[in-house]
Short mmCIF file of C-alpha atoms in Angstrom, two decimals:
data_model
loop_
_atom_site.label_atom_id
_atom_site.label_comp_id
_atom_site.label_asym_id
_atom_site.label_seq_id
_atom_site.Cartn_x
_atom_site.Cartn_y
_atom_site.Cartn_z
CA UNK A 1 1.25 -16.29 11.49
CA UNK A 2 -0.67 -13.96 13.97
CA UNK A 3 -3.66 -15.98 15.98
CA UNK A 4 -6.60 -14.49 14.86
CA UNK A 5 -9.31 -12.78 17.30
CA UNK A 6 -12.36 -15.11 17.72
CA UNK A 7 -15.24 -12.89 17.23
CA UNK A 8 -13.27 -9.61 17.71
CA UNK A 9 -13.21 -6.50 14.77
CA UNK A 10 -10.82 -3.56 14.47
CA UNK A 11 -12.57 -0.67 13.31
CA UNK A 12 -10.78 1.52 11.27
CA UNK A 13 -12.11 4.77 10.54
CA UNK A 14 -10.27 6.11 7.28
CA UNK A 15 -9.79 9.62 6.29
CA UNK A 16 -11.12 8.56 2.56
CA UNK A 17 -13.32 6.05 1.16
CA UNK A 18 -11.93 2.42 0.50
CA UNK A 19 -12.89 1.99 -2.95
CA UNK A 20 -11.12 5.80 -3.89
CA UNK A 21 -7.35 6.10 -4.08
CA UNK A 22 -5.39 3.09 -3.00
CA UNK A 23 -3.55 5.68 -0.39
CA UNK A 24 -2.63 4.69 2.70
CA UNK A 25 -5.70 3.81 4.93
CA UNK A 26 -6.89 0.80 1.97
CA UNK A 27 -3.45 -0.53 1.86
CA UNK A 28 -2.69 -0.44 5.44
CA UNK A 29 -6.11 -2.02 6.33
CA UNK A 30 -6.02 -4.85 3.38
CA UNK A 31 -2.98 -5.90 5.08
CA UNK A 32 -4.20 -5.58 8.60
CA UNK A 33 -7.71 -7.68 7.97
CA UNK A 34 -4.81 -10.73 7.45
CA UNK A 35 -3.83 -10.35 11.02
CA UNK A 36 -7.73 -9.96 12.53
CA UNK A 37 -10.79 -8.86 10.98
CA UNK A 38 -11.45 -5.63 10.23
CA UNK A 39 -14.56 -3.17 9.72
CA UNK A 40 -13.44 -0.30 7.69
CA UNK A 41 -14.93 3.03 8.01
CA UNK A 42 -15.88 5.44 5.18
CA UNK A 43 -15.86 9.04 5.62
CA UNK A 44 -19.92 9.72 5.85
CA UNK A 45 -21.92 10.91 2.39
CA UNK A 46 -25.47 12.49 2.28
CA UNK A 47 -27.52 12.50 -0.87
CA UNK A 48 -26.02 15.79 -1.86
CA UNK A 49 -22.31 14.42 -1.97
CA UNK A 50 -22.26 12.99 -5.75
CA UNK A 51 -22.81 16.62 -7.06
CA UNK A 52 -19.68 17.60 -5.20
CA UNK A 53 -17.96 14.38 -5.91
CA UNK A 54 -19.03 12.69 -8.98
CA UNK A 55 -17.01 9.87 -8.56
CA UNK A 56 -18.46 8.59 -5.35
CA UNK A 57 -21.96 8.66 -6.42
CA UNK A 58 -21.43 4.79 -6.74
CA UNK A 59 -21.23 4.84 -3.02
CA UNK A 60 -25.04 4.94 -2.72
CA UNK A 61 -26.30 2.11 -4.47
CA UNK A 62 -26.58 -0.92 -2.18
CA UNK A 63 -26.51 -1.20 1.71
CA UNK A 64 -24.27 0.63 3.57
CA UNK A 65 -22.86 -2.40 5.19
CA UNK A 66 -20.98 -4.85 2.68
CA UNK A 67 -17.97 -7.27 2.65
CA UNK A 68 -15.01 -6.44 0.23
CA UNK A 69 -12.90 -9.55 1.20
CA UNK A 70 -12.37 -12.36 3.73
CA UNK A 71 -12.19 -10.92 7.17
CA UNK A 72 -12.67 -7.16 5.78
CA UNK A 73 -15.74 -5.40 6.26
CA UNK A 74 -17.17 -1.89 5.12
CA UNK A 75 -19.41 0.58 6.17
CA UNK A 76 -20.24 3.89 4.30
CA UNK A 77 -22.38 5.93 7.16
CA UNK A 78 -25.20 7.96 5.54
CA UNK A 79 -25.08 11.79 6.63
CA UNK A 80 -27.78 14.60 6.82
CA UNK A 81 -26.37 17.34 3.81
CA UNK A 82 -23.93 19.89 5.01
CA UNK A 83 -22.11 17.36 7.20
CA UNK A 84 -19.41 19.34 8.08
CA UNK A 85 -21.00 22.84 8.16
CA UNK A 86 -19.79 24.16 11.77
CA UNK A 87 -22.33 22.52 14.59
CA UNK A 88 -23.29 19.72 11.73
CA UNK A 89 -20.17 18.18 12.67
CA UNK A 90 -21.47 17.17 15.61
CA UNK A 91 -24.57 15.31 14.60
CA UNK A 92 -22.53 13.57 11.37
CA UNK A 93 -20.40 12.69 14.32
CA UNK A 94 -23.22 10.95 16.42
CA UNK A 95 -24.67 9.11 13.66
CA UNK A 96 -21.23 7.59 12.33
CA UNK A 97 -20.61 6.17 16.02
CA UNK A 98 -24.20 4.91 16.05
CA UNK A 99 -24.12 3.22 12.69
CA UNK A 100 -21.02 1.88 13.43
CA UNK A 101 -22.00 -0.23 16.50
CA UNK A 102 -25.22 -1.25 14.95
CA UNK A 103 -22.80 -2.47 11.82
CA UNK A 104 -20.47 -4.32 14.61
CA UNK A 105 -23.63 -6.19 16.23
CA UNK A 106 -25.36 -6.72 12.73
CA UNK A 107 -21.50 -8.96 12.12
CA UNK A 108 -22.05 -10.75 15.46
CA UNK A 109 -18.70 -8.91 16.40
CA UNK A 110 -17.50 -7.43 19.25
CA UNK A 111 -15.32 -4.65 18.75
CA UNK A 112 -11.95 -4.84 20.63
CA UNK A 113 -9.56 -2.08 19.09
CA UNK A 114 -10.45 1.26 16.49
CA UNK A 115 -7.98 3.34 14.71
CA UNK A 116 -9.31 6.73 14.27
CA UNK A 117 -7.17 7.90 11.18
CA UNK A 118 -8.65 11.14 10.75
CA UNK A 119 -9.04 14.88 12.93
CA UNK A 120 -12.30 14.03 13.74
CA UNK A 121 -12.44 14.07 17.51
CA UNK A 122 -16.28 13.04 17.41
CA UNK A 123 -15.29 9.52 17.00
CA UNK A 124 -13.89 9.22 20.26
CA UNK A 125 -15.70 6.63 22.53
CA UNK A 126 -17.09 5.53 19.19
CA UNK A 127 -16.89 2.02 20.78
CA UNK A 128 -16.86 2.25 24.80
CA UNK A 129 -14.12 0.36 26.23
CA UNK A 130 -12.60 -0.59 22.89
CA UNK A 131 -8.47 -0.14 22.81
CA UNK A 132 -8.17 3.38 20.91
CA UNK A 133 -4.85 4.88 18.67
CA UNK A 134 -4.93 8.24 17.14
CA UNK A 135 -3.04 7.26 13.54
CA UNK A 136 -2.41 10.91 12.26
CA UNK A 137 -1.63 10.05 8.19
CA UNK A 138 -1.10 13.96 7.17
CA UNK A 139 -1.25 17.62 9.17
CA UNK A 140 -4.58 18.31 9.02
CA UNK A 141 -4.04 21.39 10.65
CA UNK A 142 -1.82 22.57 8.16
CA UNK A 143 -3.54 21.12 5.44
CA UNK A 144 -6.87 22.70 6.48
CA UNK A 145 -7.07 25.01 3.34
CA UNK A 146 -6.74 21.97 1.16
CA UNK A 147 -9.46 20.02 2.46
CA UNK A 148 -11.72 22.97 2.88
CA UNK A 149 -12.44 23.25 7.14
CA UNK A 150 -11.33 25.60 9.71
CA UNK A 151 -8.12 25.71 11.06
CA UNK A 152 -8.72 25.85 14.46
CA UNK A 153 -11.27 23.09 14.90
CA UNK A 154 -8.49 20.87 13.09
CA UNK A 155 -6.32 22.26 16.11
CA UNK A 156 -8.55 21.74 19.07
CA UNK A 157 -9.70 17.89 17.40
CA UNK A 158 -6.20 17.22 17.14
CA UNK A 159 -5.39 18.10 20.98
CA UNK A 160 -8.47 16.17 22.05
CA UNK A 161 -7.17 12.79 20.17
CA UNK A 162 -3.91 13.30 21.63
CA UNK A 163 -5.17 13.67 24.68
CA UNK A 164 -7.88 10.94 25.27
CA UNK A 165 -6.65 8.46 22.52
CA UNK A 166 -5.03 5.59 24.27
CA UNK A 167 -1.66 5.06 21.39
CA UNK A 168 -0.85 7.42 19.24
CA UNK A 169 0.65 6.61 16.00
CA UNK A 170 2.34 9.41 13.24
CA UNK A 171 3.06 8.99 9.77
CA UNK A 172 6.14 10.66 9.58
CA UNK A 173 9.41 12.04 11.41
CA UNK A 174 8.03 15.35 11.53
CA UNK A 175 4.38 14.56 12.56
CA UNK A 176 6.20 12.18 15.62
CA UNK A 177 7.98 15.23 17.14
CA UNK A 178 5.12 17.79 15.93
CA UNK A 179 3.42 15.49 18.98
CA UNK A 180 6.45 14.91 21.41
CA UNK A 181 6.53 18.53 21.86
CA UNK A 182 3.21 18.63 22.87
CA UNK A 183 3.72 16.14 25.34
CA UNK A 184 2.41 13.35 23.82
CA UNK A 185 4.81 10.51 22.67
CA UNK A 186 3.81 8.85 19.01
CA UNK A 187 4.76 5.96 17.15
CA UNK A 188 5.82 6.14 13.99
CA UNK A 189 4.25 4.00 10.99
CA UNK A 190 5.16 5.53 8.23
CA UNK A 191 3.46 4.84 4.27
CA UNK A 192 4.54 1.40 2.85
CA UNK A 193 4.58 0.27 -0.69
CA UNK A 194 3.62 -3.12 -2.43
CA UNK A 195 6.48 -4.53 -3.73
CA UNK A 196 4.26 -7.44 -5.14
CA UNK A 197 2.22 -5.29 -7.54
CA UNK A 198 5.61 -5.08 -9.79
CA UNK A 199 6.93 -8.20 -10.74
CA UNK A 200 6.55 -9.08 -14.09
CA UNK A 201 7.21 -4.85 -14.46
CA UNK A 202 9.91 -5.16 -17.05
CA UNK A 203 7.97 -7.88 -19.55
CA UNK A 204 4.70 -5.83 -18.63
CA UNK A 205 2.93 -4.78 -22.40
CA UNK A 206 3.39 -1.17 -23.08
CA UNK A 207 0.59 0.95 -22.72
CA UNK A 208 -1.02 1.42 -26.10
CA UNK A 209 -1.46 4.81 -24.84
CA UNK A 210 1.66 5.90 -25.10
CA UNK A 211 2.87 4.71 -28.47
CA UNK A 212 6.92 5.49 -28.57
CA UNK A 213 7.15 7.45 -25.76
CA UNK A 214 9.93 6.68 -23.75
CA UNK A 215 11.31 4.00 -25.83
CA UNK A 216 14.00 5.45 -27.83
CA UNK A 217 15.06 7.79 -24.74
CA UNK A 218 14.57 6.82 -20.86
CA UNK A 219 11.97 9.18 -19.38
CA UNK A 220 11.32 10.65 -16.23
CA UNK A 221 8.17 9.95 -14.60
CA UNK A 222 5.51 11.21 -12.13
CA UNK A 223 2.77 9.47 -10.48
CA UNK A 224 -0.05 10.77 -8.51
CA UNK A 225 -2.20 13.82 -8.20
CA UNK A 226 -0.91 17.27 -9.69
CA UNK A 227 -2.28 20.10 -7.27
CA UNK A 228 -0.68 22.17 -5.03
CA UNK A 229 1.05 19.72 -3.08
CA UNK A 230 3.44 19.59 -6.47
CA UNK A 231 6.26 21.90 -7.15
CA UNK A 232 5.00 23.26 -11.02
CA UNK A 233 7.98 24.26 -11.57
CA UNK A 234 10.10 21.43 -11.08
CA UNK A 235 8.22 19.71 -13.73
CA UNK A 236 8.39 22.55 -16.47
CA UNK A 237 11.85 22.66 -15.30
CA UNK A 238 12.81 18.96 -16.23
CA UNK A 239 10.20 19.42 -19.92
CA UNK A 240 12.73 22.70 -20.91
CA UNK A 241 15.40 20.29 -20.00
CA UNK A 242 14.83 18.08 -22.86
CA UNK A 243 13.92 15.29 -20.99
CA UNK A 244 11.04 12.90 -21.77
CA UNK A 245 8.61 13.80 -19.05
CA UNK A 246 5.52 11.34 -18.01
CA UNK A 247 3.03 12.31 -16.06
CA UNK A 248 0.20 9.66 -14.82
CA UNK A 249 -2.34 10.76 -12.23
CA UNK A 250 -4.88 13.27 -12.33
CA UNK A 251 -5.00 17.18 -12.49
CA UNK A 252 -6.57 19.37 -10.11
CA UNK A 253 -8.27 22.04 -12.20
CA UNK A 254 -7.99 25.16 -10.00
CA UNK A 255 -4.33 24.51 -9.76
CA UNK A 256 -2.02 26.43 -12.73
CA UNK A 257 -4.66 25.62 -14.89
CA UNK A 258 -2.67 28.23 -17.72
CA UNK A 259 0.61 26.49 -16.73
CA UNK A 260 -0.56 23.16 -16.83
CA UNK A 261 -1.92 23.09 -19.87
CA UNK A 262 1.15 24.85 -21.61
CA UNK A 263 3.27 22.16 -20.43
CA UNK A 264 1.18 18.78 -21.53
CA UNK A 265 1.39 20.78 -24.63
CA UNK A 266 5.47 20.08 -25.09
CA UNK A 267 6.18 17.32 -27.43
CA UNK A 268 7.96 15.49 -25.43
CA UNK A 269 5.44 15.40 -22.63
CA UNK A 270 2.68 13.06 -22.07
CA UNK A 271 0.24 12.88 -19.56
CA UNK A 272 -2.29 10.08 -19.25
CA UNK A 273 -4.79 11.23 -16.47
CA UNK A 274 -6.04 9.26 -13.48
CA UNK A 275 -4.92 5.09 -13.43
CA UNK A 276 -5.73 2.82 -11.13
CA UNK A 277 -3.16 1.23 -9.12
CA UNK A 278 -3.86 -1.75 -10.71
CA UNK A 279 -2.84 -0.02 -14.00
CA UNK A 280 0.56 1.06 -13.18
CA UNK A 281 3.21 -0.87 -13.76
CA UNK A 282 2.85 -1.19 -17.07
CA UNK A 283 3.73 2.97 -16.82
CA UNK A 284 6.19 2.50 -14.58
CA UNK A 285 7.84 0.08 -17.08
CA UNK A 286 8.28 3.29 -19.58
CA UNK A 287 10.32 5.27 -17.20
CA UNK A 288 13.68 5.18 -15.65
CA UNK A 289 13.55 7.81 -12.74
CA UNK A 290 10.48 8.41 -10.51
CA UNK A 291 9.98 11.76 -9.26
CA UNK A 292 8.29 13.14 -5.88
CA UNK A 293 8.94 16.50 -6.56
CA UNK A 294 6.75 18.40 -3.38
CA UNK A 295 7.04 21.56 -2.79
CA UNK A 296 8.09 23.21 0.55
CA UNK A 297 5.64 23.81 3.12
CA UNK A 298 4.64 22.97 6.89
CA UNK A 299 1.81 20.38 5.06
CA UNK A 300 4.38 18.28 2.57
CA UNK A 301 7.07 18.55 4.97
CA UNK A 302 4.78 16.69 7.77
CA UNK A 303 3.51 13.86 4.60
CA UNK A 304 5.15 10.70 3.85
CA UNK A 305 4.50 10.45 0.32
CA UNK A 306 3.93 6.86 -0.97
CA UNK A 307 5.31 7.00 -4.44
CA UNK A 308 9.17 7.29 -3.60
CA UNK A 309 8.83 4.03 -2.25
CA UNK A 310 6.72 2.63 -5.22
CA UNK A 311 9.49 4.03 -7.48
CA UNK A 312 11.71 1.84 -5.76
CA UNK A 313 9.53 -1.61 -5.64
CA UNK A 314 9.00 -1.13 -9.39
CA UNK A 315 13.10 -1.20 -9.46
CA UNK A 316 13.24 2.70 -10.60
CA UNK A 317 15.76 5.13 -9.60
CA UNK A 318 14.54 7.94 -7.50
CA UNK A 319 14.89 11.78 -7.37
CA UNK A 320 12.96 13.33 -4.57
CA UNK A 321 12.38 16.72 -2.43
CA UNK A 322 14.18 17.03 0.19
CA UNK A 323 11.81 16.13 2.69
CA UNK A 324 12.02 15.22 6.70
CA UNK A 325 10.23 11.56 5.80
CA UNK A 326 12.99 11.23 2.53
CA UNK A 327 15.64 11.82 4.79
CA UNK A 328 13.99 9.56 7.20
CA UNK A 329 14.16 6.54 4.22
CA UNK A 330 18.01 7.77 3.49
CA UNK A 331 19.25 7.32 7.14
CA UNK A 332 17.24 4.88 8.36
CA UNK A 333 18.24 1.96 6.52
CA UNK A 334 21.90 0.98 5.07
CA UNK A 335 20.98 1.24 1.92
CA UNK A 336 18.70 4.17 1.63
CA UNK A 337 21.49 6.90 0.96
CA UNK A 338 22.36 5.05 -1.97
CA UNK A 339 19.08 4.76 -3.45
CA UNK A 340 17.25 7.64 -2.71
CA UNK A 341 18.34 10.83 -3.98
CA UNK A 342 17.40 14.15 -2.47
CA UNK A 343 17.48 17.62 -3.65
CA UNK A 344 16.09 21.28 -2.89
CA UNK A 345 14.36 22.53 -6.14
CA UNK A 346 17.21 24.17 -7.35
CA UNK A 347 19.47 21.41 -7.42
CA UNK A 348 15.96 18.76 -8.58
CA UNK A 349 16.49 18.77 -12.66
CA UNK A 350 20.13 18.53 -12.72
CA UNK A 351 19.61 15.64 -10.52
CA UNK A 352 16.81 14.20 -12.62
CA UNK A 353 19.38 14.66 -15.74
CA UNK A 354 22.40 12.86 -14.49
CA UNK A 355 20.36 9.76 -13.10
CA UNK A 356 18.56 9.85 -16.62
CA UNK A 357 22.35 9.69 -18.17
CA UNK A 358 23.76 7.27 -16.02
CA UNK A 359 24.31 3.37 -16.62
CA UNK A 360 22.33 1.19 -13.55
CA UNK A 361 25.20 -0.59 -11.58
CA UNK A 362 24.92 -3.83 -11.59
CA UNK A 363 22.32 -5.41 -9.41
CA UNK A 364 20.74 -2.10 -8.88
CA UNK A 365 17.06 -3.10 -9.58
CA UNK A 366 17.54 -5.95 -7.35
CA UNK A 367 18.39 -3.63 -4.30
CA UNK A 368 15.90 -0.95 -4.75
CA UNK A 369 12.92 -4.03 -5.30
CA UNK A 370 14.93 -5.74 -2.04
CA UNK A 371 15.01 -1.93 0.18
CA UNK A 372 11.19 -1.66 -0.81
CA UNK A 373 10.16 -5.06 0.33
CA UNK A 374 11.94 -3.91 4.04
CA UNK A 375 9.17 -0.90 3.86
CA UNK A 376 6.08 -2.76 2.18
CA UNK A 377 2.64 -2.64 4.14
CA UNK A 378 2.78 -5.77 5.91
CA UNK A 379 5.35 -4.17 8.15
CA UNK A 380 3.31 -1.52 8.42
CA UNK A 381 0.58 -2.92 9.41
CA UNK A 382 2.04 -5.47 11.75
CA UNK A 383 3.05 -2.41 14.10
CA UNK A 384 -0.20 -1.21 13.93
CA UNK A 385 -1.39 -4.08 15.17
CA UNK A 386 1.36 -4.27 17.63
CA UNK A 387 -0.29 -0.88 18.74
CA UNK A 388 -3.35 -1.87 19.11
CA UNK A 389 -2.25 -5.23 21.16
CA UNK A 390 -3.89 -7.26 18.25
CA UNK A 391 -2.03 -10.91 19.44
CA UNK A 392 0.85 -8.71 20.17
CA UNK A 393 3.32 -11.52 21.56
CA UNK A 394 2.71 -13.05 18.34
CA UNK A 395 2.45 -10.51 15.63
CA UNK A 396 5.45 -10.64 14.15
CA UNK A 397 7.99 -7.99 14.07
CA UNK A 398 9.27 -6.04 10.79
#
């Protein structure tokens, strides 16, 4: 086991607050406070957020500074309204790297490393003289439509962070070249999965919410937010197909609302809206083949999406796009090619039928629960902290 820090903090700035999704920054730093203790930063909020966001109106009751386990610390940073308005950014900026230190020296810390895991150059010297890495999780410039900021100052933060950050770490194959071109060489730590969160899957109760779905025929299943990111037609595609289709996650309104709506409408669709992560095995349970059906574009192809991974720690077959960070899991491990299939979306429901027909090979739950463990967070956030010379001669490797 790693030799913990004395009276040292990482500070991890996420690119979304801890108690929301259980993406990648919450995993990656539950894991990582094991290793050294860690202060983890939420994106700021102003009084005006909860009527944007409903859901993180919760954020506001109690201090700002509070303790969510053992050696893991959080901070949500309080923001003037209109944080990110252009020339706002700035101040937000100033007062997240204030309240930050003042959060370090109310903990009797000192902060030795910070993982900026968002474009948001303004965090830079956050800490003076801390270690800094640059952990880029998606491409934000790509992505800027979705998330609702300009382009170009995704652009120029990115450059800035790849210049003056002192590691750089990508999320995927095509984010780690994406930043060898620009002269800049990157680490990859790709998503992970938590292979412990499943056993006990196959004995788990079935959700009363689905009655006899999926019983009397194996299903097909999708987990995780339906908005553009997600190939529509893929999905309609494997509902016209017959095929018991389960959808658990939540929808995006503005996307195919018309669409949407006409396919939860097929009988032998069901969707259940947003669970936990705590909630899902039980789901997973009711389906034999997970699907990550993305569509194509310079944003998806950059991700590293987490569920094709938690298909496989729940023991599930897999059908999945096509993508740079699929064919990453195919080639770089022994087994992947075998357990991982890929398709373009032309080729996607045919694929989806024939693993829904076939008979599991002996063992084969075993080997997709055993190639998941070999990718689960712990790696991943071992060679972050490898990165950030957290006890690096003894951090073990993956």
């Amino acid at each position: 086991m790693a030799r913990r820090v004395g009276d040292a903090v990482i500070v991890y700035f996420g690119g979304t607050a801890y108690d929301g999704v259980a993406g990648t920054d919450r995993q990656l730093t539950d894991r990582l406070a094991a290793l050294a203790p860690v202060l983890y930063v939420d994106p700021p909020i102003s009084l005006a957020t909860p009527l944007l966001r409903p859901h993180l109106a919760g954020s506001l009751d109690g201090p700002p500074l509070r303790r969510q386990a053992r050696d893991l610390y959080r901070l949500i940073p309080r923001a003037l309204p209109g944080a990110y308005r252009p020339g706002m950014h700035h101040v937000t900026a100033a007062l997240v790297r204030r309240a930050t230190r003042q959060a370090a020296g109310r903990l009797g810390r000192r902060v030795t490393a910070v993982v900026i895991a968002t474009f948001d150059a303004g965090l830079l010297g956050a800490v003076p003289g801390a270690r800094t890495v640059f952990y880029a999780t998606d491409d934000l410039v790509a992505g800027a439509g979705l998330i609702g900021l300009p382009a170009r100052r995704m652009e120029k933060a990115r450059d800035r962070l790849l210049a003056r950050a002192d590691a750089v770490a990508a999320v995927s194959p095509r984010l780690r070249d994406d930043f060898r071109d620009r002269g800049r060489d990157a680490e990859m730590i790709p998503t992970g999965c938590a292979p412990e969160a499943y056993e006990g899957i196959d004995t788990a109760p079935w959700p009363p919410d689905l009655a006899g779905f999926g019983r009397d025929r194996p299903a097909a299943g999708f987990v995780g937010h339906i908005n553009a990111r997600i190939d529509m037609g893929v999905l309609e595609g494997v509902a016209a197909a017959g095929h018991p289709l389960l959808l658990v996650g939540p929808h995006d309104p503005a996307h195919e609302p018309a669409r949407f709506r006409a396919l939860t409408a097929r009988p032998n669709v069901r969707w259940t809206g947003r669970k936990s992560f705590a909630e899902l095995p039980p789901y997973l349970r009711a389906i034999k083949v997970g699907l990550t059906p993305y569509a194509r574009s310079a944003f998806n192809d950059a991700s590293f999406p987490i569920k094709t991974l938690e298909y496989l720690a729940a023991g599930r077959a897999v059908v999945a796009t096509d993508l740079p960070s699929a064919r990453w899991l195919r080639e770089s491990d022994p087994e992947g090619a075998e357990l991982i299939r890929t398709e373009a979306a032309d080729g996607f429901v045919r694929a989806v039928g024939a693993e829904l027909a076939a008979a599991d090979p002996a063992g084969a739950t075993g080997r997709r629960r055993r190639f998941a463990a070999r990718h689960d967070w712990t790696h991943r956030a071992r060679a972050l902290a490898r990165l950030l010379d957290i006890d690096r001669e003894e951090v073990p490797a993956p």
